[in-house]
Amino acid sequence: MKISGPYALFTDPMSKANGEKFTYQVPTAQALQGIVEAVYWKPTLRYVVDEVKVLKPIQTETKNILVPMMNGDKDLSYYTYLKDVAYAVKFHFEWAHRLDMAKDRNEKKHEQILLRSMKRGGRHDIFLGTRECIGEVERLRASEYEGLTTPFSGKMSFGIMFHSFSYQERMKKGGLAGTLYSQFAPIVMEDGVITFIRPEECRIRHELHDYHVKEFTEDMYMPVDEQWNLYDEEGGMADESASGAASDV
C-alpha cells in the first residue's frame, strides 16, 4: 500500500514538553498500523506492519500554532512537521486474540474486502500521525512495490523510537483483560527500507495501565459474510481474485 500527503507529524514523545511537538523523521509502526486500520478494520483482525519504504527525501517544516487554553486564551506553540511525504508499506493481518470473534474468521473474504477498500482509498479519513495531516492511500501489488525507488542508500540509524502499544501480547489467553504497554525499539533504515520487528519482540517496554476490551456479541457487528455480499452488490469483487490478492502489499 502506498501512503502520501503534504504533511505528517509522527510525534516524538520526548518533544511534547513546553507546548512543542517535533516529528520523528520516519513513521512509527503504530502510526502505519493506524493508517491500515482506517482502510479496513474489524475486532477480528490484528494488523502487523512488516516494513516501510521511504519514497521521498526527509524534509521538515516548523509552523506556529495557536493552541486553545482552558481559560479561553490561546498559547503559541511550535510544531515541526515532515513535508511532502510518501511511503510504501508491507503488512499482513492475523486473527486477534478474541474468542468472541471466532465466527467472523474468514480469511479470503476479509482479504478481498481489504483489497477493495484499498482500491477505494480507504473507508475512513487517512491521518498521517495527527488529524491535521490528511493523507491518501493507494493499492500496490508486490511488483509495483519492488519497482518503487527511494532516494536513500546505505544504512541510517534513527536510534530508539516508539514502536507500538501492546494490547494483545500481554492479554490473558482467551480473555479480554490485560495490561497496556508502550514499546520502543531501535530503528534502522537500509537502502530506504525499514524492517520492523514484531510487537512482541520489543525489549523496551513501559507499563501504562490495566485495560478491559469490550466484548462483542453477534448482534453488535456485521458478519464478514454480510459485508462481502454488500461489496459484491456494489460490483468489483470479481476483480479481486485470490491469486491477485496474494501479490498485494
GROMACS .gro file of C-alpha atoms in nm:
model
  249
    1MET     CA    1   0.000   0.000   0.000
    2LYS     CA    2   0.124   0.349  -0.083
    3ILE     CA    3   0.069   0.636   0.161
    4SER     CA    4   0.129   1.001   0.075
    5GLY     CA    5   0.043   1.352   0.187
    6PRO     CA    6   0.164   1.713   0.202
    7TYR     CA    7   0.246   1.693   0.576
    8ALA     CA    8   0.291   1.434   0.851
    9LEU     CA    9   0.356   1.454   1.225
   10PHE     CA   10   0.473   1.132   1.388
   11THR     CA   11   0.527   1.288   1.728
   12ASP     CA   12   0.842   1.212   1.923
   13PRO     CA   13   0.710   1.176   2.282
   14MET     CA   14   1.031   1.337   2.411
   15SER     CA   15   0.937   1.663   2.233
   16LYS     CA   16   0.595   1.723   2.390
   17ALA     CA   17   0.720   1.948   2.671
   18ASN     CA   18   0.667   2.326   2.670
   19GLY     CA   19   0.391   2.317   2.409
   20GLU     CA   20   0.615   2.196   2.129
   21LYS     CA   21   0.583   1.890   1.908
   22PHE     CA   22   0.862   1.757   1.691
   23THR     CA   23   0.813   1.478   1.443
   24TYR     CA   24   1.018   1.165   1.412
   25GLN     CA   25   1.200   1.155   1.079
   26VAL     CA   26   1.014   0.839   0.976
   27PRO     CA   27   0.673   0.689   1.063
   28THR     CA   28   0.634   0.451   1.354
   29ALA     CA   29   0.494   0.101   1.322
   30GLN     CA   30   0.196   0.207   1.534
   31ALA     CA   31   0.118   0.505   1.309
   32LEU     CA   32   0.130   0.287   0.999
   33GLN     CA   33  -0.091   0.029   1.168
   34GLY     CA   34  -0.345   0.302   1.242
   35ILE     CA   35  -0.347   0.407   0.877
   36VAL     CA   36  -0.407   0.049   0.765
   37GLU     CA   37  -0.691   0.019   1.017
   38ALA     CA   38  -0.851   0.331   0.867
   39VAL     CA   39  -0.863   0.148   0.535
   40TYR     CA   40  -1.045  -0.156   0.678
   41TRP     CA   41  -1.066  -0.294   1.029
   42LYS     CA   42  -1.278  -0.519   1.249
   43PRO     CA   43  -1.210  -0.652   1.600
   44THR     CA   44  -1.147  -0.986   1.431
   45LEU     CA   45  -0.827  -0.857   1.273
   46ARG     CA   46  -0.484  -0.767   1.400
   47TYR     CA   47  -0.254  -0.591   1.153
   48VAL     CA   48   0.123  -0.636   1.164
   49VAL     CA   49   0.340  -0.388   0.971
   50ASP     CA   50   0.638  -0.569   0.820
   51GLU     CA   51   0.832  -0.290   0.651
   52VAL     CA   52   0.810   0.060   0.507
   53LYS     CA   53   0.997   0.207   0.211
   54VAL     CA   54   1.064   0.582   0.229
   55LEU     CA   55   0.998   0.721  -0.119
   56LYS     CA   56   1.088   1.090  -0.080
   57PRO     CA   57   1.367   1.290   0.089
   58ILE     CA   58   1.314   1.371   0.456
   59GLN     CA   59   1.215   1.738   0.483
   60THR     CA   60   1.076   1.927   0.783
   61GLU     CA   61   0.885   2.250   0.829
   62THR     CA   62   0.810   2.432   1.154
   63LYS     CA   63   0.477   2.611   1.197
   64ASN     CA   64   0.346   2.847   1.462
   65ILE     CA   65   0.025   2.700   1.604
   66LEU     CA   66  -0.225   2.881   1.829
   67VAL     CA   67  -0.347   2.624   2.080
   68PRO     CA   68  -0.670   2.694   2.280
   69MET     CA   69  -0.623   2.703   2.659
   70MET     CA   70  -0.862   2.613   2.942
   71ASN     CA   71  -0.923   2.981   3.031
   72GLY     CA   72  -1.026   3.070   2.676
   73ASP     CA   73  -0.693   3.225   2.578
   74LYS     CA   74  -0.462   3.089   2.311
   75ASP     CA   75  -0.100   2.988   2.350
   76LEU     CA   76   0.161   2.994   2.075
   77SER     CA   77   0.323   2.656   2.012
   78TYR     CA   78   0.576   2.532   1.760
   79TYR     CA   79   0.507   2.213   1.567
   80THR     CA   80   0.767   2.063   1.336
   81TYR     CA   81   0.617   1.854   1.056
   82LEU     CA   82   0.751   1.628   0.786
   83LYS     CA   83   0.682   1.783   0.447
   84ASP     CA   84   0.580   1.616   0.119
   85VAL     CA   85   0.589   1.255   0.233
   86ALA     CA   86   0.534   0.925   0.053
   87TYR     CA   87   0.577   0.570   0.182
   88ALA     CA   88   0.518   0.218   0.057
   89VAL     CA   89   0.410  -0.024   0.327
   90LYS     CA   90   0.416  -0.403   0.352
   91PHE     CA   91   0.180  -0.551   0.609
   92HIS     CA   92  -0.035  -0.855   0.681
   93PHE     CA   93  -0.321  -0.942   0.910
   94GLU     CA   94  -0.361  -1.213   1.171
   95TRP     CA   95  -0.654  -1.315   1.386
   96ALA     CA   96  -0.688  -1.110   1.702
   97HIS     CA   97  -0.681  -1.300   2.031
   98ARG     CA   98  -1.059  -1.274   2.062
   99LEU     CA   99  -1.269  -1.585   2.107
  100ASP     CA  100  -1.586  -1.374   2.081
  101MET     CA  101  -1.499  -1.301   1.715
  102ALA     CA  102  -1.406  -1.657   1.616
  103LYS     CA  103  -1.713  -1.698   1.392
  104ASP     CA  104  -1.602  -1.396   1.187
  105ARG     CA  105  -1.273  -1.554   1.078
  106ASN     CA  106  -1.300  -1.592   0.701
  107GLU     CA  107  -0.956  -1.510   0.563
  108LYS     CA  108  -1.049  -1.486   0.196
  109LYS     CA  109  -1.344  -1.254   0.248
  110HIS     CA  110  -1.159  -1.021   0.487
  111GLU     CA  111  -0.870  -1.013   0.240
  112GLN     CA  112  -1.095  -0.927  -0.052
  113ILE     CA  113  -1.278  -0.652   0.138
  114LEU     CA  114  -0.943  -0.506   0.245
  115LEU     CA  115  -0.820  -0.502  -0.115
  116ARG     CA  116  -1.142  -0.341  -0.232
  117SER     CA  117  -1.113  -0.078   0.042
  118MET     CA  118  -0.752  -0.001  -0.056
  119LYS     CA  119  -0.862   0.042  -0.415
  120ARG     CA  120  -1.120   0.299  -0.299
  121GLY     CA  121  -0.871   0.491  -0.089
  122GLY     CA  122  -0.994   0.364   0.247
  123ARG     CA  123  -1.318   0.351   0.444
  124HIS     CA  124  -1.226   0.642   0.674
  125ASP     CA  125  -1.017   0.958   0.656
  126ILE     CA  126  -0.643   0.893   0.648
  127PHE     CA  127  -0.436   1.086   0.903
  128LEU     CA  128  -0.057   1.090   0.888
  129GLY     CA  129   0.019   1.088   1.258
  130THR     CA  130  -0.227   1.360   1.356
  131ARG     CA  131  -0.570   1.484   1.250
  132GLU     CA  132  -0.449   1.798   1.072
  133CYS     CA  133  -0.227   1.593   0.839
  134ILE     CA  134  -0.460   1.442   0.580
  135GLY     CA  135  -0.317   1.169   0.358
  136GLU     CA  136  -0.411   0.935   0.077
  137VAL     CA  137  -0.364   0.563   0.022
  138GLU     CA  138  -0.329   0.359  -0.295
  139ARG     CA  139  -0.328  -0.013  -0.351
  140LEU     CA  140   0.006  -0.160  -0.458
  141ARG     CA  141   0.090  -0.501  -0.597
  142ALA     CA  142   0.417  -0.664  -0.493
  143SER     CA  143   0.578  -0.597  -0.831
  144GLU     CA  144   0.484  -0.228  -0.807
  145TYR     CA  145   0.628  -0.208  -0.456
  146GLU     CA  146   0.959  -0.357  -0.567
  147GLY     CA  147   0.972  -0.115  -0.859
  148LEU     CA  148   0.939   0.197  -0.641
  149THR     CA  149   1.266   0.383  -0.595
  150THR     CA  150   1.396   0.554  -0.283
  151PRO     CA  151   1.639   0.848  -0.258
  152PHE     CA  152   1.834   0.674   0.019
  153SER     CA  153   2.125   0.433   0.006
  154GLY     CA  154   2.331   0.272   0.278
  155LYS     CA  155   2.241   0.232   0.644
  156MET     CA  156   2.090   0.506   0.863
  157SER     CA  157   2.010   0.469   1.233
  158PHE     CA  158   1.730   0.667   1.399
  159GLY     CA  159   1.809   0.543   1.749
  160ILE     CA  160   1.545   0.421   1.991
  161MET     CA  161   1.195   0.512   1.872
  162PHE     CA  162   0.844   0.442   1.989
  163HIS     CA  163   0.730   0.124   1.817
  164SER     CA  164   0.377   0.037   1.926
  165PHE     CA  165   0.125  -0.012   2.201
  166SER     CA  166   0.078  -0.369   2.314
  167TYR     CA  167  -0.283  -0.459   2.377
  168GLN     CA  168  -0.276  -0.827   2.293
  169GLU     CA  169   0.063  -0.979   2.366
  170ARG     CA  170   0.004  -0.934   2.741
  171MET     CA  171  -0.362  -1.034   2.726
  172LYS     CA  172  -0.469  -1.328   2.937
  173LYS     CA  173  -0.513  -1.617   2.699
  174GLY     CA  174  -0.873  -1.644   2.590
  175GLY     CA  175  -0.972  -1.341   2.800
  176LEU     CA  176  -1.047  -0.974   2.738
  177ALA     CA  177  -0.839  -0.820   3.016
  178GLY     CA  178  -0.471  -0.739   3.031
  179THR     CA  179  -0.208  -0.467   3.071
  180LEU     CA  180  -0.133  -0.194   2.821
  181TYR     CA  181   0.233  -0.129   2.742
  182SER     CA  182   0.414   0.129   2.529
  183GLN     CA  183   0.701  -0.034   2.342
  184PHE     CA  184   1.023   0.103   2.196
  185ALA     CA  185   1.286  -0.039   1.961
  186PRO     CA  186   1.600   0.066   1.770
  187ILE     CA  187   1.504   0.171   1.417
  188VAL     CA  188   1.745   0.132   1.126
  189MET     CA  189   1.681   0.217   0.761
  190GLU     CA  190   1.881   0.030   0.499
  191ASP     CA  191   1.867   0.149   0.138
  192GLY     CA  192   1.547   0.338   0.216
  193VAL     CA  193   1.368   0.043   0.380
  194ILE     CA  194   1.286  -0.002   0.749
  195THR     CA  195   1.207  -0.357   0.858
  196PHE     CA  196   1.005  -0.359   1.180
  197ILE     CA  197   1.037  -0.625   1.445
  198ARG     CA  198   0.710  -0.774   1.568
  199PRO     CA  199   0.548  -0.601   1.868
  200GLU     CA  200   0.616  -0.896   2.098
  201GLU     CA  201   0.986  -0.877   2.008
  202CYS     CA  202   1.026  -0.527   2.156
  203ARG     CA  203   1.251  -0.549   2.460
  204ILE     CA  204   1.197  -0.195   2.589
  205ARG     CA  205   0.850  -0.169   2.743
  206HIS     CA  206   0.676   0.070   2.980
  207GLU     CA  207   0.369  -0.043   3.169
  208LEU     CA  208   0.085   0.206   3.134
  209HIS     CA  209  -0.232   0.068   3.290
  210ASP     CA  210  -0.468  -0.228   3.301
  211TYR     CA  211  -0.749  -0.240   3.050
  212HIS     CA  212  -1.051  -0.440   2.951
  213VAL     CA  213  -1.157  -0.492   2.590
  214LYS     CA  214  -1.524  -0.459   2.501
  215GLU     CA  215  -1.682  -0.794   2.430
  216PHE     CA  216  -1.884  -0.826   2.108
  217THR     CA  217  -2.192  -1.040   2.062
  218GLU     CA  218  -2.316  -1.140   1.718
  219ASP     CA  219  -2.588  -0.872   1.717
  220MET     CA  220  -2.327  -0.596   1.768
  221TYR     CA  221  -2.135  -0.627   1.440
  222MET     CA  222  -2.196  -0.715   1.077
  223PRO     CA  223  -2.055  -1.060   0.996
  224VAL     CA  224  -1.797  -1.066   0.719
  225ASP     CA  225  -2.032  -1.277   0.505
  226GLU     CA  226  -2.285  -0.991   0.502
  227GLN     CA  227  -2.012  -0.734   0.433
  228TRP     CA  228  -1.893  -0.947   0.144
  229ASN     CA  229  -2.245  -0.952  -0.003
  230LEU     CA  230  -2.273  -0.573   0.023
  231TYR     CA  231  -1.944  -0.524  -0.160
  232ASP     CA  232  -2.043  -0.782  -0.418
  233GLU     CA  233  -2.370  -0.600  -0.487
  234GLU     CA  234  -2.176  -0.278  -0.547
  235GLY     CA  235  -1.965  -0.458  -0.807
  236GLY     CA  236  -1.596  -0.512  -0.848
  237MET     CA  237  -1.541  -0.806  -0.618
  238ALA     CA  238  -1.466  -1.029  -0.915
  239ASP     CA  239  -1.163  -0.808  -0.990
  240GLU     CA  240  -1.007  -0.902  -0.656
  241SER     CA  241  -0.920  -1.264  -0.728
  242ALA     CA  242  -0.742  -1.466  -0.461
  243SER     CA  243  -0.443  -1.512  -0.689
  244GLY     CA  244  -0.423  -1.137  -0.742
  245ALA     CA  245  -0.460  -1.072  -0.371
  246ALA     CA  246  -0.153  -1.277  -0.295
  247SER     CA  247   0.061  -1.030  -0.488
  248ASP     CA  248  -0.057  -0.722  -0.299
  249VAL     CA  249   0.126  -0.546  -0.017
   0.00000   0.00000   0.00000
